[in-house]
Amino acid sequence: MAILSDYFEPKLLDHIFIKSEYTRSESLFLGISTTAFTESDNGITAAAKEPGYNSSGPTYFGDNYGRVQIDGSCGYDSTADKIKNSLGIDFAEAGGSGWGDIAYWAIFDGTNSTDNMLMHGSFSASVTVASGSQFRISSGSLEINFPTILNDANTTGGRKWRAQTARLMGFDINDLTTELQSSNAIQFQFKFATNTASGFNDKRLYLGISASAFPTGAGLTSVENTGTGYQRVQISSSYFGNATTSGSGVTTISNTSAIAFPEAGSDWGDMAYWAIFRGGNAADGSGYRVDLYNSSTTASKQPLLMGSLSTSKTVNSGDVLRFGIGDFVITAS
């Protein structure tokens, strides 16, 4: 997707892995710039790149410039599989000597120079905004892509993970209208796993492995591993530390406890792919179980996250596939 900021990446990972709850922003605001934003920008450094900055104060947002609220006009578009704006986004008429060649954008959780930058990107082409002119983004022209690690699962009755994530991030327009008005609406709001709301069953995470890549969208059509003794492994929040960002700006979350699968009762083959499922177990009702595959259980067929192992692991009969402390690392990108 757009590049998430160093502020935002760990918050989303910690929410997904049940480390600390992320409270969605009440409002989102779009800012623009002639200079590229970077993921390490904080509120102050990002605001200094926006129009109307005067370093002598310093003062911010001069020349009639202001960020524009977009949470009510942007959301997940399943047709495009992206976050897009369903309405035009209009900035104020530029004052002063104009705003220059606008080529970059960023999304913030407020309108002040101290508010957090959440994500940023670039426009397909720059637009010169002269004094007295107005910068406008037409409907559908702002596009934010999702990383392939996050499954779409955008099927009827499905988990619709990308739509849920868009809503968690603060975008209010999405493809969850029907589900959010139904009796099981709570299941489509990406609640924190400790949420006690009635009807919420997506409380657990399970890790699955496979010799073949996990399918996207509609999900599995067969068990990921038919080897004897295989079963998914529950990975609670205690299995992971909090997400961290390195000095080079790479945000990761890794296991702080070993993760071990049952002993293989037959040859499992070369395990090269992983997927994380979110839902319940036997105690939460069969319709929400993700601890095992069931062809009639939607949640069990639609991973939340998926990817490939950096090195495949051959599992023969009698082996125990094990990830030692720090061996299972997920990178936000």
Coordinates of C-alpha atoms in Angstrom, one line a residue, residues 64-322:
N64 CA -4.3 29.7 2.5
Y65 CA -3.2 26.1 2.7
G66 CA -4.9 23.5 4.9
R67 CA -5.3 19.7 5.0
V68 CA -8.6 18.3 3.8
Q69 CA -10.7 15.7 5.7
I70 CA -11.0 12.5 3.7
D71 CA -12.3 9.7 6.0
G72 CA -15.8 10.2 4.8
S73 CA -14.9 10.1 1.1
C74 CA -12.4 7.3 1.0
G75 CA -12.6 3.6 1.7
Y76 CA -12.0 0.1 0.3
D77 CA -13.1 -0.5 -3.2
S78 CA -13.4 -4.2 -3.9
T79 CA -13.6 -3.8 -7.6
A80 CA -10.2 -2.2 -7.7
D81 CA -9.0 -4.0 -4.5
K82 CA -7.7 -0.7 -3.2
I83 CA -8.6 2.2 -1.0
K84 CA -10.0 4.9 -3.3
N85 CA -11.9 8.2 -3.0
S86 CA -15.5 8.0 -4.0
L87 CA -15.8 11.8 -4.0
G88 CA -13.7 14.6 -5.3
I89 CA -11.2 16.1 -2.8
D90 CA -10.9 19.9 -3.0
F91 CA -8.2 22.0 -1.4
A92 CA -8.7 25.7 -0.8
E93 CA -7.6 28.3 -3.4
A94 CA -3.9 28.8 -3.2
G95 CA -2.7 32.1 -1.8
G96 CA 0.6 33.9 -1.7
S97 CA 2.8 33.1 -4.7
G98 CA 1.2 29.7 -5.1
W99 CA 2.0 26.2 -3.8
G100 CA 4.5 25.0 -6.4
D101 CA 4.6 21.7 -8.2
I102 CA 2.5 19.3 -6.1
A103 CA 3.7 15.7 -6.5
Y104 CA 3.3 14.0 -3.1
W105 CA 0.6 13.3 -0.5
A106 CA 0.4 12.1 3.0
I107 CA -2.5 11.2 5.4
F108 CA -2.6 12.5 8.9
D109 CA -4.8 12.0 12.0
G110 CA -5.2 15.7 12.5
T111 CA -4.8 19.2 11.0
N112 CA -2.0 20.5 13.2
S113 CA 1.7 20.4 12.7
T114 CA 2.1 18.1 15.7
D115 CA -0.4 15.5 14.5
N116 CA 0.8 12.1 13.3
M117 CA 1.5 11.2 9.7
L118 CA 0.1 7.7 9.0
M119 CA 1.0 7.0 5.4
H120 CA 2.3 8.7 2.3
G121 CA 2.7 8.3 -1.4
S122 CA 3.1 10.1 -4.7
F123 CA 0.8 11.3 -7.5
S124 CA 1.2 9.8 -11.0
A125 CA 2.1 13.3 -12.2
S126 CA 2.9 16.6 -10.6
V127 CA 0.5 19.6 -10.8
T128 CA 1.6 23.2 -10.6
V129 CA -0.6 25.1 -8.2
A130 CA -0.3 28.8 -8.9
S131 CA -1.7 31.6 -6.8
G132 CA -5.5 31.7 -7.2
S133 CA -5.8 28.2 -8.5
Q134 CA -7.2 25.2 -6.7
F135 CA -5.7 21.7 -6.3
R136 CA -8.3 19.0 -6.8
I137 CA -8.3 15.2 -6.8
S138 CA -11.1 13.8 -8.9
S139 CA -13.2 10.9 -7.8
G140 CA -11.3 7.6 -7.9
S141 CA -8.0 9.2 -8.5
L142 CA -6.5 8.7 -5.1
E143 CA -5.5 5.1 -4.9
I144 CA -3.8 3.2 -2.0
N145 CA -2.7 -0.3 -2.6
F146 CA -2.5 -3.1 0.0
P147 CA 0.6 -5.3 0.5
T148 CA 0.2 -8.9 -0.8
I149 CA 0.8 -10.3 2.7
L150 CA -2.7 -9.1 3.7
N151 CA -5.4 -11.3 2.1
D152 CA -8.4 -9.7 0.5
A153 CA -10.9 -12.5 1.2
N154 CA -13.6 -10.2 -0.3
T155 CA -16.3 -12.9 -0.7
T156 CA -19.9 -12.9 0.4
G157 CA -19.9 -13.8 4.1
G158 CA -16.1 -13.7 4.1
R159 CA -13.8 -11.9 6.4
K160 CA -13.0 -9.2 3.9
W161 CA -9.7 -8.5 5.6
R162 CA -8.7 -5.6 3.5
A163 CA -12.0 -3.8 3.9
Q164 CA -11.8 -4.4 7.7
T165 CA -8.2 -3.1 7.7
A166 CA -9.2 0.1 5.8
R167 CA -11.9 0.7 8.4
L168 CA -9.5 0.1 11.3
M169 CA -7.2 2.7 9.7
G170 CA -10.0 5.2 9.8
F171 CA -11.5 5.1 6.4
D172 CA -15.3 5.1 6.7
I173 CA -16.4 4.3 3.2
N174 CA -16.0 0.6 2.4
D175 CA -17.6 -2.6 1.1
L176 CA -18.9 -3.7 4.5
T177 CA -22.2 -1.8 4.4
T178 CA -24.4 -5.0 4.4
E179 CA -22.3 -6.8 7.1
L180 CA -22.1 -3.7 9.3
Q181 CA -25.9 -3.5 9.4
S182 CA -26.4 -7.2 10.0
S183 CA -26.6 -9.2 13.2
N184 CA -23.0 -10.3 12.9
A185 CA -21.7 -6.8 12.3
I186 CA -19.2 -7.1 15.1
Q187 CA -17.3 -9.6 13.2
F188 CA -16.5 -7.1 10.4
Q189 CA -14.9 -4.3 12.4
F190 CA -11.5 -5.8 13.1
K191 CA -12.0 -5.5 16.9
F192 CA -9.1 -6.1 19.2
A193 CA -9.0 -9.8 20.1
T194 CA -9.8 -9.2 23.7
N195 CA -13.1 -7.4 22.8
T196 CA -15.9 -8.7 24.9
A197 CA -18.8 -7.5 22.6
S198 CA -21.6 -10.0 22.2
G199 CA -21.2 -12.1 19.1
F200 CA -17.4 -11.4 18.7
N201 CA -15.5 -14.6 18.1
D202 CA -12.4 -13.6 16.1
K203 CA -10.3 -13.8 19.3
R204 CA -7.5 -16.2 18.3
L205 CA -4.6 -16.6 15.9
Y206 CA -3.5 -19.8 14.3
L207 CA -0.5 -20.5 12.2
G208 CA -0.6 -22.9 9.3
I209 CA 2.1 -24.1 6.9
S210 CA 2.2 -25.6 3.5
A211 CA 4.3 -26.9 0.6
S212 CA 2.2 -24.8 -1.7
A213 CA 1.4 -21.1 -1.6
F214 CA -1.9 -20.3 0.2
P215 CA -4.5 -18.9 -2.2
T216 CA -5.8 -15.4 -2.0
G217 CA -9.4 -14.3 -2.0
A218 CA -12.0 -17.0 -1.6
G219 CA -9.5 -19.1 0.3
L220 CA -8.5 -22.8 0.6
T221 CA -10.2 -25.5 -1.3
S222 CA -8.4 -28.3 0.6
V223 CA -6.4 -28.8 3.8
E224 CA -3.0 -27.0 3.5
N225 CA -1.1 -30.1 4.7
T226 CA -2.4 -33.7 4.4
G227 CA 0.5 -35.2 6.4
T228 CA -0.3 -37.4 9.3
G229 CA -0.3 -35.5 12.6
Y230 CA -0.5 -32.1 11.1
Q231 CA -2.6 -29.3 12.7
R232 CA -2.5 -25.6 13.0
V233 CA -0.8 -24.1 16.0
Q234 CA -2.4 -21.4 18.1
I235 CA -0.1 -18.4 18.5
S236 CA -1.3 -16.1 21.3
S237 CA 0.0 -12.6 22.0
S238 CA 2.5 -14.1 24.5
Y239 CA 4.3 -15.7 21.5
F240 CA 5.4 -12.3 20.1
G241 CA 7.1 -9.2 21.3
N242 CA 5.9 -5.7 20.3
A243 CA 6.7 -4.6 16.8
T244 CA 9.9 -2.6 16.5
T245 CA 11.3 -0.3 13.8
S246 CA 15.0 -0.4 13.0
G247 CA 17.3 2.5 12.4
S248 CA 16.9 1.9 8.7
G249 CA 13.1 2.2 9.0
V250 CA 12.2 -1.5 8.7
T251 CA 9.3 -2.5 11.0
T252 CA 9.1 -6.1 12.1
I253 CA 7.4 -8.3 14.7
S254 CA 8.9 -11.6 15.7
N255 CA 8.3 -14.5 18.0
T256 CA 9.7 -14.3 21.5
S257 CA 8.6 -17.9 22.3
A258 CA 9.3 -21.0 20.2
I259 CA 6.5 -22.2 17.9
A260 CA 6.3 -26.0 17.5
F261 CA 4.0 -28.1 15.3
P262 CA 3.1 -31.7 16.3
E263 CA 5.4 -34.5 15.5
A264 CA 5.0 -35.6 11.9
G265 CA 3.5 -39.0 11.6
S266 CA 4.5 -39.2 7.9
D267 CA 6.6 -37.1 5.5
W268 CA 5.1 -33.7 5.1
G269 CA 7.4 -32.5 2.4
D270 CA 9.1 -29.1 1.9
M271 CA 7.2 -26.6 4.0
A272 CA 7.7 -23.3 2.2
Y273 CA 4.7 -21.1 3.0
W274 CA 2.8 -19.9 6.0
A275 CA -0.6 -18.3 6.7
I276 CA -2.1 -16.9 9.9
F277 CA -5.9 -17.4 10.5
R278 CA -7.9 -15.3 12.8
G279 CA -11.1 -16.6 14.5
G280 CA -12.1 -19.1 17.1
N281 CA -11.7 -22.7 18.2
A282 CA -14.2 -25.4 19.2
A283 CA -15.3 -23.3 22.2
D284 CA -16.5 -20.5 19.9
G285 CA -18.8 -22.5 17.7
S286 CA -18.1 -24.3 14.5
G287 CA -18.9 -21.4 12.3
Y288 CA -15.9 -19.4 13.5
R289 CA -13.3 -22.1 14.0
V290 CA -9.9 -21.5 12.4
D291 CA -7.9 -24.0 14.4
L292 CA -8.7 -26.5 11.7
Y293 CA -9.7 -26.5 8.1
N294 CA -13.4 -27.1 7.3
S295 CA -14.8 -26.7 3.7
S296 CA -18.0 -25.2 5.1
T297 CA -16.4 -22.8 7.5
T298 CA -15.5 -19.5 5.8
A299 CA -13.1 -18.3 8.5
S300 CA -11.0 -21.4 8.3
K301 CA -10.5 -21.0 4.6
Q302 CA -9.5 -17.3 4.5
P303 CA -6.1 -16.4 6.1
L304 CA -5.6 -12.9 7.4
L305 CA -1.9 -12.8 6.6
M306 CA 0.2 -15.1 4.3
G307 CA 3.7 -15.3 3.0
S308 CA 6.7 -17.5 2.2
L309 CA 9.4 -18.7 4.6
S310 CA 12.8 -17.3 4.0
T311 CA 14.1 -20.9 3.9
S312 CA 11.9 -23.9 3.3
K313 CA 11.9 -26.7 5.9
T314 CA 11.8 -30.3 4.9
V315 CA 9.6 -32.3 7.4
N316 CA 10.0 -36.1 7.4
S317 CA 8.2 -38.6 9.5
G318 CA 9.2 -38.2 13.2
D319 CA 10.3 -34.6 12.7
V320 CA 9.0 -31.6 14.7
L321 CA 8.8 -28.4 12.7
R322 CA 9.9 -25.7 15.1

